C-alpha positions as MATLAB code, in Angstrom:
seq = 'MPRESKASPLLSLPGAVAAESPDEGVAAHYGDLFREQRSLAAGTGFVDLSHRGVVTVTGPDRLSWLHLLITQHVSELPAGQATEALILSANGHIEHALYLVDDGSTTWIHVEPGTQAELIAYLESMKFFYQVEVADRTDELAVVHLPAGSIAAVPEGVTVRETAHGRDLFLPRETLESFASSHGPAAGVLAYEALRVEAHRPRVGLETDHRTIPHELGWIGTAVHLQKGCYRGQETVARVHNLGKPPRRLVFLHLDGSEVKLPGHGTPVRLAADGPEGRQLGFITTSARHHELGPIALALVKRNVPLDAPLIADATAAAQEVVVEP';
ca = [
       5.430   29.024  -13.656;
       8.760   27.112  -14.722;
       8.835   24.049  -12.386;
      12.077   23.214  -10.136;
      14.706   21.145  -11.960;
      15.500   17.428  -10.807;
      19.171   17.917   -9.575;
      21.409   15.878  -12.195;
      23.218   12.623  -10.117;
      26.580   14.186  -11.899;
      26.401   16.706   -9.381;
      28.322   13.878   -7.348;
      31.265   13.890   -9.656;
      34.879   14.995   -8.199;
      34.461   18.782   -7.832;
      31.173   19.499   -9.839;
      29.505   23.039   -8.638;
      25.955   23.131   -8.284;
      25.045   26.190  -11.257;
      22.532   29.251  -10.251;
      19.399   30.312  -12.574;
      18.158   29.398  -15.232;
      20.658   26.462  -14.547;
      19.812   24.665  -11.307;
      20.127   20.872  -11.195;
      23.319   20.484  -12.964;
      26.870   21.552  -12.279;
      28.310   25.241  -13.020;
      31.934   23.637  -13.645;
      34.121   20.499  -11.956;
      36.971   22.741  -10.359;
      38.245   24.316  -13.861;
      35.946   26.587  -15.911;
      39.143   27.153  -18.997;
      39.883   23.338  -18.910;
      36.107   22.385  -19.612;
      36.185   25.146  -22.314;
      38.913   24.335  -23.488;
      38.391   20.419  -24.058;
      34.950   21.136  -25.039;
      36.453   22.809  -28.418;
      38.807   20.759  -28.742;
      35.808   17.806  -29.250;
      35.944   16.112  -26.290;
      34.414   15.356  -23.289;
      30.319   16.532  -22.813;
      28.006   18.287  -21.041;
      24.874   17.776  -18.452;
      22.178   19.679  -19.586;
      19.913   17.229  -18.033;
      17.894   20.088  -16.381;
      16.400   21.164  -19.681;
      12.209   20.047  -20.471;
      12.076   17.776  -22.788;
       8.783   16.651  -25.053;
       7.662   14.374  -27.560;
       5.240   14.114  -30.073;
       3.971   11.226  -31.899;
       1.160   10.326  -34.405;
       0.362   10.801  -38.132;
      -0.378   13.852  -37.637;
       2.315   15.817  -35.721;
       4.779   17.376  -38.532;
       2.258   19.057  -40.495;
       0.438   19.785  -37.120;
       3.536   21.451  -35.821;
       4.211   23.581  -39.256;
       0.943   25.689  -38.378;
       2.216   26.245  -35.335;
       5.809   27.114  -35.056;
       8.031   29.225  -36.698;
       9.725   26.787  -38.844;
       8.909   24.565  -42.116;
       8.664   21.394  -40.441;
       5.963   19.955  -42.881;
       8.664   17.804  -44.576;
      11.401   17.277  -42.366;
      13.092   14.652  -43.506;
      14.077   11.896  -40.461;
      17.318   13.145  -38.902;
      17.749   16.654  -39.757;
      17.690   18.457  -37.159;
      16.375   22.427  -37.097;
      14.948   24.667  -34.229;
      11.884   26.913  -34.452;
      10.204   29.096  -32.203;
       6.578   29.925  -30.857;
       5.686   33.544  -30.930;
       2.557   34.975  -28.697;
      -0.008   37.034  -31.505;
       1.952   40.117  -30.825;
       4.913   38.175  -32.565;
       6.994   38.510  -28.858;
       8.988   34.928  -28.711;
       7.964   32.774  -26.238;
       9.335   29.221  -26.486;
      12.815   28.200  -28.818;
      12.584   24.305  -29.702;
      15.478   22.405  -30.989;
      14.028   19.226  -32.694;
      14.971   16.265  -34.556;
      11.777   14.264  -36.237;
      12.772   10.114  -36.349;
      10.562    9.374  -38.385;
       8.095    8.125  -35.791;
       8.702   10.545  -32.853;
       9.742   14.465  -32.896;
      11.898   15.311  -29.950;
      11.997   18.277  -28.886;
      14.140   19.974  -25.645;
      13.320   23.383  -24.355;
      14.402   25.680  -21.569;
      14.695   23.938  -18.054;
      10.564   23.785  -16.643;
       9.514   25.169  -19.412;
       7.926   22.178  -21.226;
       4.772   22.089  -19.190;
       3.168   25.765  -20.590;
       4.848   24.596  -23.292;
       2.909   21.549  -23.524;
      -0.713   23.205  -22.332;
      -0.397   25.335  -25.466;
      -0.141   22.518  -27.464;
      -3.135   20.322  -26.062;
      -4.604   23.183  -27.127;
      -4.263   23.624  -30.610;
      -4.843   19.625  -31.243;
      -8.692   20.156  -32.291;
      -9.165   16.894  -34.704;
      -5.670   15.901  -35.492;
      -3.911   12.720  -34.618;
      -0.987   13.551  -32.399;
      -0.474   12.460  -28.518;
       2.016   15.249  -26.973;
       4.369   13.786  -23.838;
       6.563   15.098  -21.119;
      10.008   13.209  -20.880;
      11.458   14.978  -19.001;
      11.413   12.709  -15.424;
      12.764    9.870  -18.022;
      14.963   11.537  -20.861;
      17.830   13.811  -20.251;
      19.972   15.517  -22.618;
      23.587   15.754  -22.875;
      25.392   17.554  -25.582;
      28.123   16.096  -27.492;
      30.970   19.116  -28.990;
      31.574   19.029  -32.269;
      34.184   17.321  -33.735;
      33.572   14.787  -30.538;
      34.004   11.033  -31.836;
      32.595   10.030  -28.636;
      30.162    6.802  -29.669;
      26.719    7.099  -28.990;
      24.453    4.256  -27.044;
      22.673    2.320  -29.046;
      18.908    3.211  -29.736;
      19.676    6.813  -28.244;
      17.939    9.809  -30.435;
      20.379   12.260  -31.560;
      19.818   16.070  -32.213;
      23.307   17.010  -34.357;
      24.116   20.434  -35.594;
      27.309   22.213  -36.725;
      28.005   22.816  -32.859;
      27.891   19.243  -31.841;
      25.119   16.585  -31.184;
      22.306   16.657  -28.096;
      21.504   13.451  -27.099;
      18.549   12.350  -25.790;
      19.377    9.630  -23.027;
      18.054    7.102  -20.425;
      18.141    9.420  -17.674;
      18.969    5.874  -15.390;
      21.869    5.818  -17.650;
      23.295    9.715  -17.066;
      26.106    8.208  -14.588;
      26.748    5.101  -16.770;
      27.547    7.276  -20.041;
      29.418   10.045  -17.693;
      32.129    7.158  -16.592;
      32.464    6.166  -20.367;
      32.391    9.679  -21.855;
      34.507   12.116  -19.374;
      35.477   14.472  -18.911;
      32.158   16.407  -17.583;
      32.574   20.387  -18.570;
      29.989   22.388  -16.458;
      27.182   24.610  -18.285;
      29.199   28.329  -18.068;
      31.791   26.214  -19.831;
      29.110   26.137  -22.175;
      27.364   29.172  -22.082;
      30.951   31.152  -22.352;
      31.276   28.802  -26.239;
      27.823   29.681  -26.443;
      28.547   33.563  -26.450;
      31.177   33.016  -28.538;
      29.143   31.532  -31.351;
      26.427   34.744  -30.605;
      24.023   31.750  -29.907;
      20.911   33.446  -28.268;
      18.912   31.684  -25.634;
      15.058   32.201  -24.430;
      15.239   33.877  -20.597;
      18.190   35.505  -21.417;
      18.994   37.013  -24.317;
      15.167   37.854  -24.066;
      12.569   39.521  -22.523;
       8.146   39.890  -22.294;
       8.880   42.307  -26.044;
      11.919   40.216  -27.747;
      11.207   39.253  -30.929;
      12.894   37.123  -33.916;
      14.863   40.275  -35.947;
      16.112   41.134  -32.937;
      18.467   38.206  -32.026;
      19.563   37.057  -35.512;
      16.385   34.336  -35.552;
      15.063   34.866  -39.082;
      16.524   32.215  -41.407;
      17.789   29.971  -38.567;
      14.245   29.979  -36.494;
      12.174   31.624  -38.788;
      10.778   30.216  -42.610;
       9.677   33.198  -44.002;
       8.075   31.602  -47.222;
       5.371   30.149  -44.550;
       2.234   31.550  -42.893;
      -0.199   30.623  -40.749;
       1.683   30.908  -37.329;
       0.749   32.691  -34.541;
       2.759   36.170  -34.924;
       2.933   35.643  -38.631;
       2.031   38.993  -39.183;
       4.788   41.259  -37.114;
       7.524   38.953  -38.046;
       6.183   39.725  -42.084;
       5.964   43.018  -41.402;
       9.045   43.609  -39.386;
      11.158   42.159  -42.340;
       9.514   43.810  -44.864;
      10.456   47.043  -43.457;
      13.606   46.020  -41.673;
      13.526   48.083  -38.829;
      13.559   45.896  -35.983;
      13.576   48.460  -32.552;
      16.526   46.767  -30.895;
      19.614   44.554  -32.206;
      21.849   41.399  -30.381;
      25.578   42.619  -30.134;
      28.876   40.965  -28.900;
      30.704   42.309  -26.413;
      34.842   42.484  -25.520;
      34.917   43.479  -21.680;
      37.372   45.349  -19.325;
      39.666   42.222  -18.227;
      40.332   44.561  -15.732;
      37.213   44.254  -13.496;
      36.829   41.245  -11.316;
      33.199   40.505  -11.622;
      31.412   39.882  -14.842;
      28.442   42.202  -15.526;
      25.133   40.306  -15.372;
      21.719   39.861  -16.687;
      19.577   43.089  -16.880;
      22.760   45.214  -16.071;
      22.222   48.325  -17.584;
      24.556   49.266  -21.035;
      25.154   53.127  -21.566;
      27.608   54.977  -24.295;
      30.656   55.147  -22.455;
      31.127   59.291  -23.118;
      27.426   59.847  -21.158;
      29.431   57.592  -18.620;
      27.240   55.642  -16.002;
      24.408   58.413  -15.316;
      24.044   58.020  -19.073;
      20.974   57.230  -20.812;
      20.116   53.231  -21.185;
      20.370   52.227  -24.739;
      20.137   48.275  -23.695;
      20.942   45.307  -20.860;
      23.701   42.808  -20.893;
      21.918   39.258  -21.364;
      24.627   37.116  -20.292;
      28.439   37.299  -19.573;
      30.976   34.724  -19.438;
      35.073   34.230  -18.973;
      36.058   32.955  -22.334;
      39.468   30.690  -21.977;
      40.910   32.999  -24.963;
      38.825   35.992  -25.803;
      38.016   36.732  -21.628;
      35.371   38.604  -20.542;
      32.770   38.118  -23.162;
      28.856   39.365  -22.886;
      26.190   39.651  -24.994;
      23.701   42.539  -25.306;
      20.747   44.232  -26.322;
      20.998   47.576  -27.237;
      18.054   50.107  -29.537;
      18.961   49.795  -32.922;
      20.318   53.398  -33.482;
      23.275   52.883  -31.173;
      26.129   52.931  -33.744;
      28.118   50.610  -34.326;
      31.357   52.058  -33.187;
      30.405   53.692  -29.944;
      32.538   52.527  -27.681;
      29.834   51.251  -24.467;
      30.110   50.580  -20.897;
      27.470   48.366  -18.692;
      27.741   49.927  -15.753;
      31.374   50.910  -15.203;
      32.807   47.953  -17.190;
      34.450   48.978  -20.859;
      32.768   47.316  -23.423;
      33.875   46.735  -27.719;
      30.933   45.889  -29.273;
      30.885   43.386  -32.243;
      27.865   43.741  -34.594;
      25.530   39.833  -34.619;
      22.598   41.779  -35.727;
      23.026   44.062  -38.226;
      20.599   47.685  -37.921;
];
């Protein structure tokens, strides 16, 4: 079971409202959701993600060893180059998503809140004769996100994972408050999640369930390298890729803005023509209120749902955009 996240000291900032599961421990917002979104979209401010798990791997075999366990090609990963990877079950179902960077001597990884102990237990079981050391650094390091376009200075000595979506900093936890005082304005995880949904980026535990495979979420190519094998679940990845028929697909939804309440995670998705009592074809994975697009969501639906079919989530009308081709 994921362990409870330690509450961030930034929950004491003016206007802070604590987030709910799965993001307990940090702020959902600081009093103005849309202002916070606009700030991030403009490349200013930061997001406190200090509830996320932090794991490091050291030792001379770290990259060649990780290469055997994860879906990404990392045996020759250049220092400073960010990537992401998955750990799959023997049947190819997604168990963990790893967001990592190597600095030349240490591989830095952040994962979903409270999942680091389970991840480390698996990694430890696979060490064998390899010269590697795995450590849980969550209690001493806090993940902080700077949005794309930010020109904010990074404190000296802090490891940075930089992607097209921004920079993730592995910040010493005791410096979190001083960082916030000089890098504001703070934005909550609701703003961060709205921009994630807009960008069609999946998240383990929300866009996944116990049987999700990478092809359903568009993770082939970004987190799964098709020109490598050896990792657990690789047979399923290769088989589905060659057949081209994953059972489900991720879609982006524009939701009816007249509804006051957003459909929550797990809300059934059906064809609008069949009404609220029709056959369930999928479920809402994440919904959000976007500062420009209005209410939006990601959903996982059956592969054969017509691309142009109007959908409903409970009684909320939803127009779909393709994320993963059927």
